[in-house]
PDB file of C-alpha atoms in Angstrom:
ATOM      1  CA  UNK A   1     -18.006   3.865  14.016  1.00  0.00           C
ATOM      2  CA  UNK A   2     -15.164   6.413  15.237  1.00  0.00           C
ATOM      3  CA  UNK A   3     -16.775   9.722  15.700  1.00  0.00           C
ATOM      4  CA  UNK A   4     -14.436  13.259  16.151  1.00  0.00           C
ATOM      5  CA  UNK A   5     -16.159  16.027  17.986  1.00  0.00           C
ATOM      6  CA  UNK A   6     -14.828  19.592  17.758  1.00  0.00           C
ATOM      7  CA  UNK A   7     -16.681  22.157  20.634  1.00  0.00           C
ATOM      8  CA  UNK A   8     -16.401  26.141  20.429  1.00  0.00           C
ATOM      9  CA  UNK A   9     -17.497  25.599  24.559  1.00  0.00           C
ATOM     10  CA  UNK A  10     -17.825  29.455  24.488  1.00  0.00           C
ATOM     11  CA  UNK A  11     -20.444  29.688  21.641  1.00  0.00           C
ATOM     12  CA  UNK A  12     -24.019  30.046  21.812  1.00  0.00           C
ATOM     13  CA  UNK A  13     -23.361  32.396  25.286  1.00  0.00           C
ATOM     14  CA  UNK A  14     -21.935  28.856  26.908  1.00  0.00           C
ATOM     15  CA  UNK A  15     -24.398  26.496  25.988  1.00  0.00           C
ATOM     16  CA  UNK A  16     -22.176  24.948  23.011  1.00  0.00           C
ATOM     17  CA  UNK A  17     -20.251  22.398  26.218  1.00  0.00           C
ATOM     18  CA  UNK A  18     -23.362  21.381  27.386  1.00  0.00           C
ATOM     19  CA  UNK A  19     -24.454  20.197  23.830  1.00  0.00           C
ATOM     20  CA  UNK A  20     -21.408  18.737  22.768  1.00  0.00           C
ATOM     21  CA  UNK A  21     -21.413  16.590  26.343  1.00  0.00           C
ATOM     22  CA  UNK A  22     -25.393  15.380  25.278  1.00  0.00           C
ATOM     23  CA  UNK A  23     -24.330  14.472  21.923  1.00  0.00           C
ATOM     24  CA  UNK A  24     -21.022  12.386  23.270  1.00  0.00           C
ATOM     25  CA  UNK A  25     -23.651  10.773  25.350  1.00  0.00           C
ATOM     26  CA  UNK A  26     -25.980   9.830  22.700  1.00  0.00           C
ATOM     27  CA  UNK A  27     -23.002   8.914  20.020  1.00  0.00           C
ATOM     28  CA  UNK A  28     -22.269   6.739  23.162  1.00  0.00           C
ATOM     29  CA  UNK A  29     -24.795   5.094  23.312  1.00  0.00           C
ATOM     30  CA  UNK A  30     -25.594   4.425  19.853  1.00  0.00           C
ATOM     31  CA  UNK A  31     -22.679   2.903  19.595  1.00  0.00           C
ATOM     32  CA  UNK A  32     -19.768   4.869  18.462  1.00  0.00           C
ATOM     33  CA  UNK A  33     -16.298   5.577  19.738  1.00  0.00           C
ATOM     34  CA  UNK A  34     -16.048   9.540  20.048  1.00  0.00           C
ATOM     35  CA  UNK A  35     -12.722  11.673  20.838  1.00  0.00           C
ATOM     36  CA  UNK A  36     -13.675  15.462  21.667  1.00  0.00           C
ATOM     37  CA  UNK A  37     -11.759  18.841  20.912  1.00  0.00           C
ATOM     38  CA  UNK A  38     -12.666  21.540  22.269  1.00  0.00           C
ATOM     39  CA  UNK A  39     -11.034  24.607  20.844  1.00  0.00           C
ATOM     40  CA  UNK A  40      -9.504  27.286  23.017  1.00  0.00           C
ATOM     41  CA  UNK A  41      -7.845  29.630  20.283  1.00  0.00           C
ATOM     42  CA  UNK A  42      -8.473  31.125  16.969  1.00  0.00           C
ATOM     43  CA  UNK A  43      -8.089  28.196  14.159  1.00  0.00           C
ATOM     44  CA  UNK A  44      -8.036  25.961  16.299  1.00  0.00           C
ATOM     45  CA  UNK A  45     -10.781  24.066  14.741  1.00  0.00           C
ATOM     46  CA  UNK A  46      -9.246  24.055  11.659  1.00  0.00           C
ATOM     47  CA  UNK A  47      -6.348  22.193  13.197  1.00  0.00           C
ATOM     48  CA  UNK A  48      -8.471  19.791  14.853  1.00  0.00           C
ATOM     49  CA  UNK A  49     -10.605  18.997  12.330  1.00  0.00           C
ATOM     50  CA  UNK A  50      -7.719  17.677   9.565  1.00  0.00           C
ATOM     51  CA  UNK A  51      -6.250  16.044  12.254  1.00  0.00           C
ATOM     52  CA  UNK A  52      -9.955  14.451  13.271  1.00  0.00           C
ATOM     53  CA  UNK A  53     -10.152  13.497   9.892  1.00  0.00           C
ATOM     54  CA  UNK A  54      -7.336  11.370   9.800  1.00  0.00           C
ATOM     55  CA  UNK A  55      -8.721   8.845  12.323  1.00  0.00           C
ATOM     56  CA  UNK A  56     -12.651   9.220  12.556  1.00  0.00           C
ATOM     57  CA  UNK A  57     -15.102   8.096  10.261  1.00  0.00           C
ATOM     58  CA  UNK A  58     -17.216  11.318  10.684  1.00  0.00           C
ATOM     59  CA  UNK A  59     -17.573  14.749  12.575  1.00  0.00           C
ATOM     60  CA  UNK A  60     -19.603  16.520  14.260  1.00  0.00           C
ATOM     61  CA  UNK A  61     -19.162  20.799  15.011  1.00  0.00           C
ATOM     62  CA  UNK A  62     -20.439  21.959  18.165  1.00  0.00           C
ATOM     63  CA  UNK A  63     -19.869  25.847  17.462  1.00  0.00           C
ATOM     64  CA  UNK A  64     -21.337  28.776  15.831  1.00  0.00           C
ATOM     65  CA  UNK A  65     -20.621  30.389  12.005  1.00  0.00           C
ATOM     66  CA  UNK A  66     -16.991  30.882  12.579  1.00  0.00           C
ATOM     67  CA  UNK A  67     -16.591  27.212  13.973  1.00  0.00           C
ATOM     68  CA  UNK A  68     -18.481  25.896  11.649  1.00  0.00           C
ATOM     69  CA  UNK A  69     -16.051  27.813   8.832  1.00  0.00           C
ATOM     70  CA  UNK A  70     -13.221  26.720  10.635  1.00  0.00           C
ATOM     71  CA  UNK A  71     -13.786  23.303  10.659  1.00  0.00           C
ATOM     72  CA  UNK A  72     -15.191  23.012   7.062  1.00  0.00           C
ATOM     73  CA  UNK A  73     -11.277  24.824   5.890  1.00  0.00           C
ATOM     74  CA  UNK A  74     -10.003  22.028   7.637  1.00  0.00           C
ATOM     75  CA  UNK A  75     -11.850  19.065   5.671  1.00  0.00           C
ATOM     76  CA  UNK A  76     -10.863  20.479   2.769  1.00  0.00           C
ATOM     77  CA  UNK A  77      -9.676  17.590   0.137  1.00  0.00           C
ATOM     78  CA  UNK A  78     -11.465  14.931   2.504  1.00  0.00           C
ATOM     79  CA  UNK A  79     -15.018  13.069   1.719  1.00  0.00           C
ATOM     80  CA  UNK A  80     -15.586  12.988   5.596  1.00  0.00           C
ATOM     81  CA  UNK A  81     -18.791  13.206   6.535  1.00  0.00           C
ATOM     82  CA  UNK A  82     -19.880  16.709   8.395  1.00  0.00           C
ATOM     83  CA  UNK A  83     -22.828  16.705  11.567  1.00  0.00           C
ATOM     84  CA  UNK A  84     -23.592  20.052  12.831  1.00  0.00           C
ATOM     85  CA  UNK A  85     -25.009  21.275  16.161  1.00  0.00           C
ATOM     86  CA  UNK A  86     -25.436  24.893  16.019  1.00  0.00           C
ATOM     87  CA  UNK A  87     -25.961  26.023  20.255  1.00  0.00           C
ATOM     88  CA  UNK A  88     -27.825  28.959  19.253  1.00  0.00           C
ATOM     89  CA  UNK A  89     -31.209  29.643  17.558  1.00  0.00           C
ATOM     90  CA  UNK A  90     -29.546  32.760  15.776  1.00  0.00           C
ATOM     91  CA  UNK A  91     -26.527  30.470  14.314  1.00  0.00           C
ATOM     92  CA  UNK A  92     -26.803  32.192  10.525  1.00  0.00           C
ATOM     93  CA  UNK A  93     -26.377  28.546   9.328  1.00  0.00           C
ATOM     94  CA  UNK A  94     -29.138  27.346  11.507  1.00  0.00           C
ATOM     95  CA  UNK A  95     -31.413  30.038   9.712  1.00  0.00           C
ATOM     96  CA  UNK A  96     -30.031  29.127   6.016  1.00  0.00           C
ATOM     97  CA  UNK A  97     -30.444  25.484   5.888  1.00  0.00           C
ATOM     98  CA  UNK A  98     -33.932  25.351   8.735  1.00  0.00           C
ATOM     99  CA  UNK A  99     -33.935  23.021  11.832  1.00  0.00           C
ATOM    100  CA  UNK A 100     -37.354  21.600  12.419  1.00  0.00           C
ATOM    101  CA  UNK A 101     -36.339  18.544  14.888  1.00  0.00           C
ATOM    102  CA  UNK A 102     -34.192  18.574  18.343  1.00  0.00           C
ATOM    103  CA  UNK A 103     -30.760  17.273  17.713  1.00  0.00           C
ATOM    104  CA  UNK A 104     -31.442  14.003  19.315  1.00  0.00           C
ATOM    105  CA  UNK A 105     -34.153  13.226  16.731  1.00  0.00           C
ATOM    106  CA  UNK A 106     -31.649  14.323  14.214  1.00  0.00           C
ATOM    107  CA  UNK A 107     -28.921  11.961  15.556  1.00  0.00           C
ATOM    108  CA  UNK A 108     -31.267   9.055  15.872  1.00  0.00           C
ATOM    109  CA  UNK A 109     -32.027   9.610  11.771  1.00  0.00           C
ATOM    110  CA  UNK A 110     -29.041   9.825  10.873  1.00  0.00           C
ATOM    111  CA  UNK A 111     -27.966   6.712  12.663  1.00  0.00           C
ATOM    112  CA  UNK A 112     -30.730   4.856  11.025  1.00  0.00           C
ATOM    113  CA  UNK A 113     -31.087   6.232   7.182  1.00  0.00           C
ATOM    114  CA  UNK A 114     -27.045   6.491   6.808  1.00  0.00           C
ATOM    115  CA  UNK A 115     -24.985   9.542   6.194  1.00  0.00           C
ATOM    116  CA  UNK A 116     -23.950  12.325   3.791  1.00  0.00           C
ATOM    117  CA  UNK A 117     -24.433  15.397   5.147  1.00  0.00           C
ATOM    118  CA  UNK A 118     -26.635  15.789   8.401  1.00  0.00           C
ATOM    119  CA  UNK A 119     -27.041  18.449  10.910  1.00  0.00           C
ATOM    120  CA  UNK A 120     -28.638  18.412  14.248  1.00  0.00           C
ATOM    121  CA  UNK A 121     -30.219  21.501  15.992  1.00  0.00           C
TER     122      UNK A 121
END
């Protein structure tokens, strides 16, 4: 499976690189091919992810709210599946949908139960 991952490296005060180099790792080694973005202007995400979308099976956002926004405009029209690692324990979309398990656990199942929608925190 062909994974695109789109980082906001300055959200969640810095800690958004950190997580999006742990989830390449695990992706890794559950198999999948991964190709990072990070983003370094505004919209940028948007960008990334309809090109992303082209040539991965699924993405995952590394970012806060306006990532997250940003990279949602840019599926627009696709079916792509969406994986979301908010960096931050006040990410509003965190609080909205609830995050009970570490991202890892998340990623692990996902990887085993299929996909739709999933998020990781």
């Amino acid at each position: 499976m062909r994974i695109g991952l789109i980082c906001n490296p300055t959200a969640g005060g810095g800690r958004a690189a950190g997580n999006a180099e742990q989830a390449v790792d695990e992706l890794r080694r559950l198999g999948c091919d991964v190709e990072s973005a990070f983003t370094t202007a505004r919209n940028d995400a948007t960008a990334q992810a309809t090109r992303l979308a082209r040539i991965t099976d699924a993405l995952v956002v590394v970012g806060g709210d306006g990532t997250i926004n940003e990279v949602v405009n840019g599926l627009k029209g696709t079916s792509i599946p969406l994986g979301i690692i908010p960096p931050a324990r006040s990410t509003c979309y965190r609080w909205s949908w609830g995050s009970p398990a570490p991202w890892k656990e998340r990623a692990q199942w996902w990887w085993r139960d299929g996909y739709e929608i999933w998020m990781w925190a």
